[in-house]
Amino acid sequence: MHTSSLQQNILAELDHELATTRKLLALVPYEQAEYQPHPKSMKLGQLASHIVNLLAFKQLFVQHPNRDFLDPNGPKPGPSPTSNAELLARFDEYSASLRAALQESDDEKLTDSFRLHRGEQTLLEMPKATAIRIMGLNHSIHHRGQLSVYLRLLDIPIPAMYGPSADDKIWG
């Protein structure tokens, strides 16, 4: 652990993952946004947008006690970016907003419960810190892994992430 503080540990992990995610998103070729490696897969542009929009979802865990997917007034993602510059601008905006929300929080608030539901059906209920890690960070890392495969299939060199890659031998 970084410290005994939940908040500080999450911030440290978030900073590491944001830097890695941004490196990968910077490589997304928007001229190939419609690329889809399999009919059941998201298109490249959709996947990249989803990764960015998950940052706003993580912020919900920090700032609210629940989220009802049936609430017509609930937050909705913005329009899909149409260029890599738009994608990175939204990533930077959402990253800064999430970081600020986490900095304004504290360990006590992060142990409060968060409930994700669809009307009366509870989809998930757990402490906010756990929701941030499982449905926020881990969820984003999962999709980032998918994105790295898409980029590999498009013959785009993959940067080092948790160690050297076949394309980037320098890590750190």
PDB file of N, CA and C in Angstrom, residues 34-135:
ATOM      1  N   GLU A  34     -14.343   2.898 -37.140  1.00  0.00           N
ATOM      2  CA  GLU A  34     -15.361   1.882 -37.407  1.00  0.00           C
ATOM      3  C   GLU A  34     -14.786   0.462 -37.366  1.00  0.00           C
ATOM      4  N   TYR A  35     -13.478   0.344 -37.167  1.00  0.00           N
ATOM      5  CA  TYR A  35     -12.846  -0.976 -37.109  1.00  0.00           C
ATOM      6  C   TYR A  35     -13.471  -1.808 -35.994  1.00  0.00           C
ATOM      7  N   GLN A  36     -13.783  -3.049 -36.333  1.00  0.00           N
ATOM      8  CA  GLN A  36     -14.433  -3.973 -35.404  1.00  0.00           C
ATOM      9  C   GLN A  36     -13.821  -5.359 -35.642  1.00  0.00           C
ATOM     10  N   PRO A  37     -13.034  -5.867 -34.668  1.00  0.00           N
ATOM     11  CA  PRO A  37     -12.351  -7.137 -34.917  1.00  0.00           C
ATOM     12  C   PRO A  37     -13.267  -8.354 -34.985  1.00  0.00           C
ATOM     13  N   HIS A  38     -14.481  -8.222 -34.475  1.00  0.00           N
ATOM     14  CA  HIS A  38     -15.445  -9.326 -34.470  1.00  0.00           C
ATOM     15  C   HIS A  38     -16.838  -8.705 -34.427  1.00  0.00           C
ATOM     16  N   PRO A  39     -17.838  -9.331 -35.033  1.00  0.00           N
ATOM     17  CA  PRO A  39     -19.188  -8.747 -35.016  1.00  0.00           C
ATOM     18  C   PRO A  39     -19.745  -8.489 -33.610  1.00  0.00           C
ATOM     19  N   LYS A  40     -19.303  -9.241 -32.610  1.00  0.00           N
ATOM     20  CA  LYS A  40     -19.790  -9.033 -31.243  1.00  0.00           C
ATOM     21  C   LYS A  40     -18.963  -7.988 -30.485  1.00  0.00           C
ATOM     22  N   SER A  41     -17.889  -7.517 -31.089  1.00  0.00           N
ATOM     23  CA  SER A  41     -17.014  -6.528 -30.449  1.00  0.00           C
ATOM     24  C   SER A  41     -17.514  -5.109 -30.706  1.00  0.00           C
ATOM     25  N   MET A  42     -17.161  -4.203 -29.790  1.00  0.00           N
ATOM     26  CA  MET A  42     -17.426  -2.786 -30.031  1.00  0.00           C
ATOM     27  C   MET A  42     -16.523  -2.315 -31.167  1.00  0.00           C
ATOM     28  N   LYS A  43     -16.937  -1.243 -31.811  1.00  0.00           N
ATOM     29  CA  LYS A  43     -16.076  -0.614 -32.801  1.00  0.00           C
ATOM     30  C   LYS A  43     -14.980   0.144 -32.054  1.00  0.00           C
ATOM     31  N   LEU A  44     -13.867   0.360 -32.712  1.00  0.00           N
ATOM     32  CA  LEU A  44     -12.715   1.006 -32.107  1.00  0.00           C
ATOM     33  C   LEU A  44     -13.087   2.354 -31.480  1.00  0.00           C
ATOM     34  N   GLY A  45     -13.802   3.192 -32.200  1.00  0.00           N
ATOM     35  CA  GLY A  45     -14.197   4.506 -31.668  1.00  0.00           C
ATOM     36  C   GLY A  45     -15.104   4.381 -30.455  1.00  0.00           C
ATOM     37  N   GLN A  46     -16.022   3.406 -30.487  1.00  0.00           N
ATOM     38  CA  GLN A  46     -16.919   3.182 -29.342  1.00  0.00           C
ATOM     39  C   GLN A  46     -16.123   2.748 -28.114  1.00  0.00           C
ATOM     40  N   LEU A  47     -15.190   1.842 -28.316  1.00  0.00           N
ATOM     41  CA  LEU A  47     -14.387   1.339 -27.212  1.00  0.00           C
ATOM     42  C   LEU A  47     -13.556   2.457 -26.589  1.00  0.00           C
ATOM     43  N   ALA A  48     -12.908   3.260 -27.418  1.00  0.00           N
ATOM     44  CA  ALA A  48     -12.098   4.370 -26.908  1.00  0.00           C
ATOM     45  C   ALA A  48     -12.978   5.364 -26.141  1.00  0.00           C
ATOM     46  N   SER A  49     -14.152   5.680 -26.677  1.00  0.00           N
ATOM     47  CA  SER A  49     -15.085   6.592 -25.985  1.00  0.00           C
ATOM     48  C   SER A  49     -15.552   5.991 -24.664  1.00  0.00           C
ATOM     49  N   HIS A  50     -15.830   4.703 -24.665  1.00  0.00           N
ATOM     50  CA  HIS A  50     -16.287   4.034 -23.440  1.00  0.00           C
ATOM     51  C   HIS A  50     -15.226   4.127 -22.351  1.00  0.00           C
ATOM     52  N   ILE A  51     -13.983   3.914 -22.700  1.00  0.00           N
ATOM     53  CA  ILE A  51     -12.897   4.008 -21.729  1.00  0.00           C
ATOM     54  C   ILE A  51     -12.861   5.406 -21.107  1.00  0.00           C
ATOM     55  N   VAL A  52     -13.015   6.410 -21.924  1.00  0.00           N
ATOM     56  CA  VAL A  52     -13.004   7.800 -21.429  1.00  0.00           C
ATOM     57  C   VAL A  52     -14.251   8.079 -20.589  1.00  0.00           C
ATOM     58  N   ASN A  53     -15.411   7.655 -21.058  1.00  0.00           N
ATOM     59  CA  ASN A  53     -16.653   7.923 -20.332  1.00  0.00           C
ATOM     60  C   ASN A  53     -16.709   7.215 -18.981  1.00  0.00           C
ATOM     61  N   LEU A  54     -15.975   6.121 -18.837  1.00  0.00           N
ATOM     62  CA  LEU A  54     -15.928   5.433 -17.545  1.00  0.00           C
ATOM     63  C   LEU A  54     -15.339   6.328 -16.453  1.00  0.00           C
ATOM     64  N   LEU A  55     -14.548   7.315 -16.834  1.00  0.00           N
ATOM     65  CA  LEU A  55     -14.006   8.250 -15.841  1.00  0.00           C
ATOM     66  C   LEU A  55     -15.138   9.014 -15.159  1.00  0.00           C
ATOM     67  N   ALA A  56     -16.144   9.427 -15.922  1.00  0.00           N
ATOM     68  CA  ALA A  56     -17.289  10.130 -15.341  1.00  0.00           C
ATOM     69  C   ALA A  56     -18.100   9.177 -14.464  1.00  0.00           C
ATOM     70  N   PHE A  57     -18.174   7.915 -14.860  1.00  0.00           N
ATOM     71  CA  PHE A  57     -18.884   6.909 -14.071  1.00  0.00           C
ATOM     72  C   PHE A  57     -18.201   6.734 -12.722  1.00  0.00           C
ATOM     73  N   LYS A  58     -16.860   6.684 -12.727  1.00  0.00           N
ATOM     74  CA  LYS A  58     -16.112   6.558 -11.477  1.00  0.00           C
ATOM     75  C   LYS A  58     -16.384   7.737 -10.554  1.00  0.00           C
ATOM     76  N   GLN A  59     -16.545   8.909 -11.141  1.00  0.00           N
ATOM     77  CA  GLN A  59     -16.810  10.101 -10.336  1.00  0.00           C
ATOM     78  C   GLN A  59     -18.151   9.973  -9.614  1.00  0.00           C
ATOM     79  N   LEU A  60     -19.121   9.312 -10.227  1.00  0.00           N
ATOM     80  CA  LEU A  60     -20.404   9.058  -9.565  1.00  0.00           C
ATOM     81  C   LEU A  60     -20.206   8.296  -8.263  1.00  0.00           C
ATOM     82  N   PHE A  61     -19.325   7.306  -8.290  1.00  0.00           N
ATOM     83  CA  PHE A  61     -19.066   6.506  -7.086  1.00  0.00           C
ATOM     84  C   PHE A  61     -18.559   7.379  -5.952  1.00  0.00           C
ATOM     85  N   VAL A  62     -17.764   8.368  -6.290  1.00  0.00           N
ATOM     86  CA  VAL A  62     -17.167   9.240  -5.277  1.00  0.00           C
ATOM     87  C   VAL A  62     -18.200  10.210  -4.722  1.00  0.00           C
ATOM     88  N   GLN A  63     -19.015  10.797  -5.584  1.00  0.00           N
ATOM     89  CA  GLN A  63     -19.846  11.939  -5.190  1.00  0.00           C
ATOM     90  C   GLN A  63     -21.300  11.623  -4.859  1.00  0.00           C
ATOM     91  N   HIS A  64     -21.767  10.438  -5.167  1.00  0.00           N
ATOM     92  CA  HIS A  64     -23.187  10.142  -4.974  1.00  0.00           C
ATOM     93  C   HIS A  64     -23.373   8.817  -4.231  1.00  0.00           C
ATOM     94  N   PRO A  65     -24.506   8.647  -3.555  1.00  0.00           N
ATOM     95  CA  PRO A  65     -24.759   7.395  -2.838  1.00  0.00           C
ATOM     96  C   PRO A  65     -25.286   6.279  -3.739  1.00  0.00           C
ATOM     97  N   ASN A  66     -25.804   6.644  -4.932  1.00  0.00           N
ATOM     98  CA  ASN A  66     -26.365   5.624  -5.817  1.00  0.00           C
ATOM     99  C   ASN A  66     -26.491   6.156  -7.226  1.00  0.00           C
ATOM    100  N   ARG A  67     -26.807   5.237  -8.125  1.00  0.00           N
ATOM    101  CA  ARG A  67     -27.095   5.577  -9.513  1.00  0.00           C
ATOM    102  C   ARG A  67     -28.134   4.595 -10.003  1.00  0.00           C
ATOM    103  N   ASP A  68     -29.253   5.147 -10.492  1.00  0.00           N
ATOM    104  CA  ASP A  68     -30.335   4.342 -11.037  1.00  0.00           C
ATOM    105  C   ASP A  68     -30.285   4.468 -12.556  1.00  0.00           C
ATOM    106  N   PHE A  69     -30.022   3.359 -13.244  1.00  0.00           N
ATOM    107  CA  PHE A  69     -29.946   3.389 -14.696  1.00  0.00           C
ATOM    108  C   PHE A  69     -31.285   3.749 -15.353  1.00  0.00           C
ATOM    109  N   LEU A  70     -32.379   3.635 -14.615  1.00  0.00           N
ATOM    110  CA  LEU A  70     -33.691   3.988 -15.176  1.00  0.00           C
ATOM    111  C   LEU A  70     -34.041   5.460 -14.980  1.00  0.00           C
ATOM    112  N   ASP A  71     -33.235   6.186 -14.255  1.00  0.00           N
ATOM    113  CA  ASP A  71     -33.500   7.605 -14.000  1.00  0.00           C
ATOM    114  C   ASP A  71     -33.278   8.396 -15.289  1.00  0.00           C
ATOM    115  N   PRO A  72     -34.351   8.966 -15.873  1.00  0.00           N
ATOM    116  CA  PRO A  72     -34.190   9.709 -17.126  1.00  0.00           C
ATOM    117  C   PRO A  72     -33.351  10.979 -16.954  1.00  0.00           C
ATOM    118  N   ASN A  73     -33.203  11.437 -15.714  1.00  0.00           N
ATOM    119  CA  ASN A  73     -32.399  12.633 -15.463  1.00  0.00           C
ATOM    120  C   ASN A  73     -30.962  12.299 -15.058  1.00  0.00           C
ATOM    121  N   GLY A  74     -30.623  11.022 -15.073  1.00  0.00           N
ATOM    122  CA  GLY A  74     -29.274  10.598 -14.707  1.00  0.00           C
ATOM    123  C   GLY A  74     -28.253  11.087 -15.723  1.00  0.00           C
ATOM    124  N   PRO A  75     -26.993  11.131 -15.323  1.00  0.00           N
ATOM    125  CA  PRO A  75     -25.952  11.606 -16.240  1.00  0.00           C
ATOM    126  C   PRO A  75     -25.824  10.711 -17.469  1.00  0.00           C
ATOM    127  N   LYS A  76     -25.547  11.340 -18.568  1.00  0.00           N
ATOM    128  CA  LYS A  76     -25.393  10.631 -19.837  1.00  0.00           C
ATOM    129  C   LYS A  76     -24.039  11.038 -20.435  1.00  0.00           C
ATOM    130  N   PRO A  77     -23.391  10.113 -21.143  1.00  0.00           N
ATOM    131  CA  PRO A  77     -22.125  10.486 -21.780  1.00  0.00           C
ATOM    132  C   PRO A  77     -22.356  11.545 -22.850  1.00  0.00           C
ATOM    133  N   GLY A  78     -21.348  12.346 -23.081  1.00  0.00           N
ATOM    134  CA  GLY A  78     -21.440  13.359 -24.137  1.00  0.00           C
ATOM    135  C   GLY A  78     -21.415  12.699 -25.502  1.00  0.00           C
ATOM    136  N   PRO A  79     -21.501  13.511 -26.548  1.00  0.00           N
ATOM    137  CA  PRO A  79     -21.442  12.947 -27.901  1.00  0.00           C
ATOM    138  C   PRO A  79     -20.090  12.262 -28.129  1.00  0.00           C
ATOM    139  N   SER A  80     -20.104  11.262 -28.956  1.00  0.00           N
ATOM    140  CA  SER A  80     -18.874  10.523 -29.235  1.00  0.00           C
ATOM    141  C   SER A  80     -17.855  11.439 -29.900  1.00  0.00           C
ATOM    142  N   PRO A  81     -16.609  11.387 -29.434  1.00  0.00           N
ATOM    143  CA  PRO A  81     -15.570  12.183 -30.089  1.00  0.00           C
ATOM    144  C   PRO A  81     -15.431  11.765 -31.555  1.00  0.00           C
ATOM    145  N   THR A  82     -15.038  12.706 -32.382  1.00  0.00           N
ATOM    146  CA  THR A  82     -14.870  12.420 -33.809  1.00  0.00           C
ATOM    147  C   THR A  82     -13.408  12.507 -34.229  1.00  0.00           C
ATOM    148  N   SER A  83     -12.534  12.771 -33.254  1.00  0.00           N
ATOM    149  CA  SER A  83     -11.108  12.831 -33.556  1.00  0.00           C
ATOM    150  C   SER A  83     -10.323  12.429 -32.314  1.00  0.00           C
ATOM    151  N   ASN A  84      -9.066  12.114 -32.522  1.00  0.00           N
ATOM    152  CA  ASN A  84      -8.214  11.764 -31.400  1.00  0.00           C
ATOM    153  C   ASN A  84      -8.032  12.971 -30.485  1.00  0.00           C
ATOM    154  N   ALA A  85      -7.960  14.155 -31.054  1.00  0.00           N
ATOM    155  CA  ALA A  85      -7.809  15.376 -30.245  1.00  0.00           C
ATOM    156  C   ALA A  85      -9.019  15.553 -29.321  1.00  0.00           C
ATOM    157  N   GLU A  86     -10.226  15.333 -29.835  1.00  0.00           N
ATOM    158  CA  GLU A  86     -11.440  15.420 -28.996  1.00  0.00           C
ATOM    159  C   GLU A  86     -11.432  14.350 -27.917  1.00  0.00           C
ATOM    160  N   LEU A  87     -11.022  13.140 -28.268  1.00  0.00           N
ATOM    161  CA  LEU A  87     -10.970  12.038 -27.314  1.00  0.00           C
ATOM    162  C   LEU A  87     -10.023  12.383 -26.160  1.00  0.00           C
ATOM    163  N   LEU A  88      -8.834  12.867 -26.483  1.00  0.00           N
ATOM    164  CA  LEU A  88      -7.839  13.194 -25.452  1.00  0.00           C
ATOM    165  C   LEU A  88      -8.257  14.403 -24.631  1.00  0.00           C
ATOM    166  N   ALA A  89      -8.923  15.371 -25.258  1.00  0.00           N
ATOM    167  CA  ALA A  89      -9.409  16.538 -24.506  1.00  0.00           C
ATOM    168  C   ALA A  89     -10.447  16.099 -23.478  1.00  0.00           C
ATOM    169  N   ARG A  90     -11.369  15.218 -23.873  1.00  0.00           N
ATOM    170  CA  ARG A  90     -12.371  14.707 -22.936  1.00  0.00           C
ATOM    171  C   ARG A  90     -11.702  13.864 -21.850  1.00  0.00           C
ATOM    172  N   PHE A  91     -10.733  13.041 -22.229  1.00  0.00           N
ATOM    173  CA  PHE A  91      -9.998  12.239 -21.251  1.00  0.00           C
ATOM    174  C   PHE A  91      -9.351  13.153 -20.206  1.00  0.00           C
ATOM    175  N   ASP A  92      -8.679  14.202 -20.667  1.00  0.00           N
ATOM    176  CA  ASP A  92      -8.003  15.120 -19.743  1.00  0.00           C
ATOM    177  C   ASP A  92      -9.009  15.827 -18.829  1.00  0.00           C
ATOM    178  N   GLU A  93     -10.131  16.248 -19.402  1.00  0.00           N
ATOM    179  CA  GLU A  93     -11.174  16.923 -18.616  1.00  0.00           C
ATOM    180  C   GLU A  93     -11.760  15.978 -17.556  1.00  0.00           C
ATOM    181  N   TYR A  94     -12.150  14.783 -17.971  1.00  0.00           N
ATOM    182  CA  TYR A  94     -12.751  13.829 -17.047  1.00  0.00           C
ATOM    183  C   TYR A  94     -11.752  13.340 -15.998  1.00  0.00           C
ATOM    184  N   SER A  95     -10.481  13.188 -16.402  1.00  0.00           N
ATOM    185  CA  SER A  95      -9.438  12.770 -15.460  1.00  0.00           C
ATOM    186  C   SER A  95      -9.263  13.812 -14.363  1.00  0.00           C
ATOM    187  N   ALA A  96      -9.185  15.069 -14.761  1.00  0.00           N
ATOM    188  CA  ALA A  96      -9.012  16.155 -13.793  1.00  0.00           C
ATOM    189  C   ALA A  96     -10.209  16.250 -12.860  1.00  0.00           C
ATOM    190  N   SER A  97     -11.387  16.083 -13.410  1.00  0.00           N
ATOM    191  CA  SER A  97     -12.619  16.148 -12.616  1.00  0.00           C
ATOM    192  C   SER A  97     -12.683  15.003 -11.602  1.00  0.00           C
ATOM    193  N   LEU A  98     -12.332  13.804 -12.035  1.00  0.00           N
ATOM    194  CA  LEU A  98     -12.332  12.648 -11.133  1.00  0.00           C
ATOM    195  C   LEU A  98     -11.290  12.819 -10.039  1.00  0.00           C
ATOM    196  N   ARG A  99     -10.105  13.264 -10.422  1.00  0.00           N
ATOM    197  CA  ARG A  99      -9.043  13.498  -9.431  1.00  0.00           C
ATOM    198  C   ARG A  99      -9.491  14.521  -8.391  1.00  0.00           C
ATOM    199  N   ALA A 100     -10.102  15.600  -8.846  1.00  0.00           N
ATOM    200  CA  ALA A 100     -10.574  16.643  -7.926  1.00  0.00           C
ATOM    201  C   ALA A 100     -11.624  16.075  -6.975  1.00  0.00           C
ATOM    202  N   ALA A 101     -12.542  15.279  -7.494  1.00  0.00           N
ATOM    203  CA  ALA A 101     -13.581  14.675  -6.650  1.00  0.00           C
ATOM    204  C   ALA A 101     -12.948  13.774  -5.591  1.00  0.00           C
ATOM    205  N   LEU A 102     -11.965  12.994  -5.987  1.00  0.00           N
ATOM    206  CA  LEU A 102     -11.281  12.124  -5.025  1.00  0.00           C
ATOM    207  C   LEU A 102     -10.506  12.934  -3.990  1.00  0.00           C
ATOM    208  N   GLN A 103      -9.888  14.017  -4.409  1.00  0.00           N
ATOM    209  CA  GLN A 103      -9.141  14.862  -3.472  1.00  0.00           C
ATOM    210  C   GLN A 103     -10.080  15.536  -2.471  1.00  0.00           C
ATOM    211  N   GLU A 104     -11.293  15.848  -2.894  1.00  0.00           N
ATOM    212  CA  GLU A 104     -12.270  16.476  -1.998  1.00  0.00           C
ATOM    213  C   GLU A 104     -12.911  15.458  -1.057  1.00  0.00           C
ATOM    214  N   SER A 105     -12.774  14.193  -1.372  1.00  0.00           N
ATOM    215  CA  SER A 105     -13.328  13.133  -0.536  1.00  0.00           C
ATOM    216  C   SER A 105     -12.350  12.815   0.590  1.00  0.00           C
ATOM    217  N   ASP A 106     -12.677  11.823   1.390  1.00  0.00           N
ATOM    218  CA  ASP A 106     -11.764  11.368   2.438  1.00  0.00           C
ATOM    219  C   ASP A 106     -12.065   9.904   2.728  1.00  0.00           C
ATOM    220  N   ASP A 107     -11.253   9.312   3.582  1.00  0.00           N
ATOM    221  CA  ASP A 107     -11.406   7.882   3.862  1.00  0.00           C
ATOM    222  C   ASP A 107     -12.787   7.538   4.395  1.00  0.00           C
ATOM    223  N   GLU A 108     -13.316   8.376   5.255  1.00  0.00           N
ATOM    224  CA  GLU A 108     -14.637   8.090   5.840  1.00  0.00           C
ATOM    225  C   GLU A 108     -15.711   8.063   4.760  1.00  0.00           C
ATOM    226  N   LYS A 109     -15.702   9.060   3.879  1.00  0.00           N
ATOM    227  CA  LYS A 109     -16.701   9.104   2.800  1.00  0.00           C
ATOM    228  C   LYS A 109     -16.533   7.918   1.852  1.00  0.00           C
ATOM    229  N   LEU A 110     -15.297   7.484   1.644  1.00  0.00           N
ATOM    230  CA  LEU A 110     -15.046   6.369   0.729  1.00  0.00           C
ATOM    231  C   LEU A 110     -15.473   5.023   1.301  1.00  0.00           C
ATOM    232  N   THR A 111     -15.765   4.974   2.596  1.00  0.00           N
ATOM    233  CA  THR A 111     -16.297   3.738   3.173  1.00  0.00           C
ATOM    234  C   THR A 111     -17.826   3.735   3.176  1.00  0.00           C
ATOM    235  N   ASP A 112     -18.447   4.859   2.809  1.00  0.00           N
ATOM    236  CA  ASP A 112     -19.909   4.896   2.666  1.00  0.00           C
ATOM    237  C   ASP A 112     -20.328   3.960   1.541  1.00  0.00           C
ATOM    238  N   SER A 113     -21.551   3.516   1.601  1.00  0.00           N
ATOM    239  CA  SER A 113     -22.068   2.578   0.612  1.00  0.00           C
ATOM    240  C   SER A 113     -22.441   3.286  -0.695  1.00  0.00           C
ATOM    241  N   PHE A 114     -22.256   2.582  -1.807  1.00  0.00           N
ATOM    242  CA  PHE A 114     -22.724   3.027  -3.108  1.00  0.00           C
ATOM    243  C   PHE A 114     -23.594   1.914  -3.680  1.00  0.00           C
ATOM    244  N   ARG A 115     -24.749   2.296  -4.208  1.00  0.00           N
ATOM    245  CA  ARG A 115     -25.679   1.324  -4.789  1.00  0.00           C
ATOM    246  C   ARG A 115     -25.905   1.660  -6.249  1.00  0.00           C
ATOM    247  N   LEU A 116     -25.650   0.704  -7.116  1.00  0.00           N
ATOM    248  CA  LEU A 116     -25.933   0.808  -8.535  1.00  0.00           C
ATOM    249  C   LEU A 116     -27.170  -0.050  -8.777  1.00  0.00           C
ATOM    250  N   HIS A 117     -28.192   0.563  -9.347  1.00  0.00           N
ATOM    251  CA  HIS A 117     -29.443  -0.189  -9.515  1.00  0.00           C
ATOM    252  C   HIS A 117     -30.184   0.216 -10.772  1.00  0.00           C
ATOM    253  N   ARG A 118     -31.150  -0.629 -11.103  1.00  0.00           N
ATOM    254  CA  ARG A 118     -32.065  -0.408 -12.224  1.00  0.00           C
ATOM    255  C   ARG A 118     -33.445  -0.509 -11.616  1.00  0.00           C
ATOM    256  N   GLY A 119     -33.978   0.659 -11.223  1.00  0.00           N
ATOM    257  CA  GLY A 119     -35.242   0.652 -10.500  1.00  0.00           C
ATOM    258  C   GLY A 119     -35.038  -0.017  -9.157  1.00  0.00           C
ATOM    259  N   GLU A 120     -35.852  -1.021  -8.864  1.00  0.00           N
ATOM    260  CA  GLU A 120     -35.749  -1.739  -7.584  1.00  0.00           C
ATOM    261  C   GLU A 120     -34.673  -2.824  -7.591  1.00  0.00           C
ATOM    262  N   GLN A 121     -34.177  -3.166  -8.768  1.00  0.00           N
ATOM    263  CA  GLN A 121     -33.176  -4.237  -8.891  1.00  0.00           C
ATOM    264  C   GLN A 121     -31.778  -3.693  -8.563  1.00  0.00           C
ATOM    265  N   THR A 122     -31.185  -4.186  -7.500  1.00  0.00           N
ATOM    266  CA  THR A 122     -29.828  -3.801  -7.138  1.00  0.00           C
ATOM    267  C   THR A 122     -28.839  -4.592  -7.982  1.00  0.00           C
ATOM    268  N   LEU A 123     -27.976  -3.873  -8.679  1.00  0.00           N
ATOM    269  CA  LEU A 123     -26.950  -4.505  -9.503  1.00  0.00           C
ATOM    270  C   LEU A 123     -25.651  -4.667  -8.731  1.00  0.00           C
ATOM    271  N   LEU A 124     -25.422  -3.723  -7.815  1.00  0.00           N
ATOM    272  CA  LEU A 124     -24.187  -3.716  -7.058  1.00  0.00           C
ATOM    273  C   LEU A 124     -24.384  -2.818  -5.841  1.00  0.00           C
ATOM    274  N   GLU A 125     -23.919  -3.255  -4.708  1.00  0.00           N
ATOM    275  CA  GLU A 125     -23.921  -2.409  -3.522  1.00  0.00           C
ATOM    276  C   GLU A 125     -22.684  -2.754  -2.723  1.00  0.00           C
ATOM    277  N   MET A 126     -21.837  -1.738  -2.524  1.00  0.00           N
ATOM    278  CA  MET A 126     -20.565  -1.945  -1.828  1.00  0.00           C
ATOM    279  C   MET A 126     -20.009  -0.595  -1.394  1.00  0.00           C
ATOM    280  N   PRO A 127     -18.984  -0.595  -0.550  1.00  0.00           N
ATOM    281  CA  PRO A 127     -18.367   0.672  -0.167  1.00  0.00           C
ATOM    282  C   PRO A 127     -17.842   1.405  -1.414  1.00  0.00           C
ATOM    283  N   LYS A 128     -17.891   2.723  -1.371  1.00  0.00           N
ATOM    284  CA  LYS A 128     -17.470   3.525  -2.518  1.00  0.00           C
ATOM    285  C   LYS A 128     -16.056   3.182  -2.972  1.00  0.00           C
ATOM    286  N   ALA A 129     -15.132   3.024  -2.027  1.00  0.00           N
ATOM    287  CA  ALA A 129     -13.751   2.711  -2.396  1.00  0.00           C
ATOM    288  C   ALA A 129     -13.677   1.398  -3.169  1.00  0.00           C
ATOM    289  N   THR A 130     -14.451   0.427  -2.766  1.00  0.00           N
ATOM    290  CA  THR A 130     -14.477  -0.863  -3.460  1.00  0.00           C
ATOM    291  C   THR A 130     -15.092  -0.707  -4.844  1.00  0.00           C
ATOM    292  N   ALA A 131     -16.163   0.058  -4.949  1.00  0.00           N
ATOM    293  CA  ALA A 131     -16.803   0.307  -6.249  1.00  0.00           C
ATOM    294  C   ALA A 131     -15.843   1.016  -7.193  1.00  0.00           C
ATOM    295  N   ILE A 132     -15.084   1.969  -6.672  1.00  0.00           N
ATOM    296  CA  ILE A 132     -14.107   2.681  -7.504  1.00  0.00           C
ATOM    297  C   ILE A 132     -13.074   1.708  -8.043  1.00  0.00           C
ATOM    298  N   ARG A 133     -12.582   0.819  -7.184  1.00  0.00           N
ATOM    299  CA  ARG A 133     -11.551  -0.132  -7.606  1.00  0.00           C
ATOM    300  C   ARG A 133     -12.125  -1.172  -8.573  1.00  0.00           C
ATOM    301  N   ILE A 134     -13.266  -1.790  -8.230  1.00  0.00           N
ATOM    302  CA  ILE A 134     -13.794  -2.886  -9.046  1.00  0.00           C
ATOM    303  C   ILE A 134     -14.486  -2.386 -10.311  1.00  0.00           C
ATOM    304  N   MET A 135     -15.485  -1.525 -10.146  1.00  0.00           N
ATOM    305  CA  MET A 135     -16.260  -1.076 -11.300  1.00  0.00           C
ATOM    306  C   MET A 135     -15.634   0.131 -11.995  1.00  0.00           C
TER     307      MET A 135
END
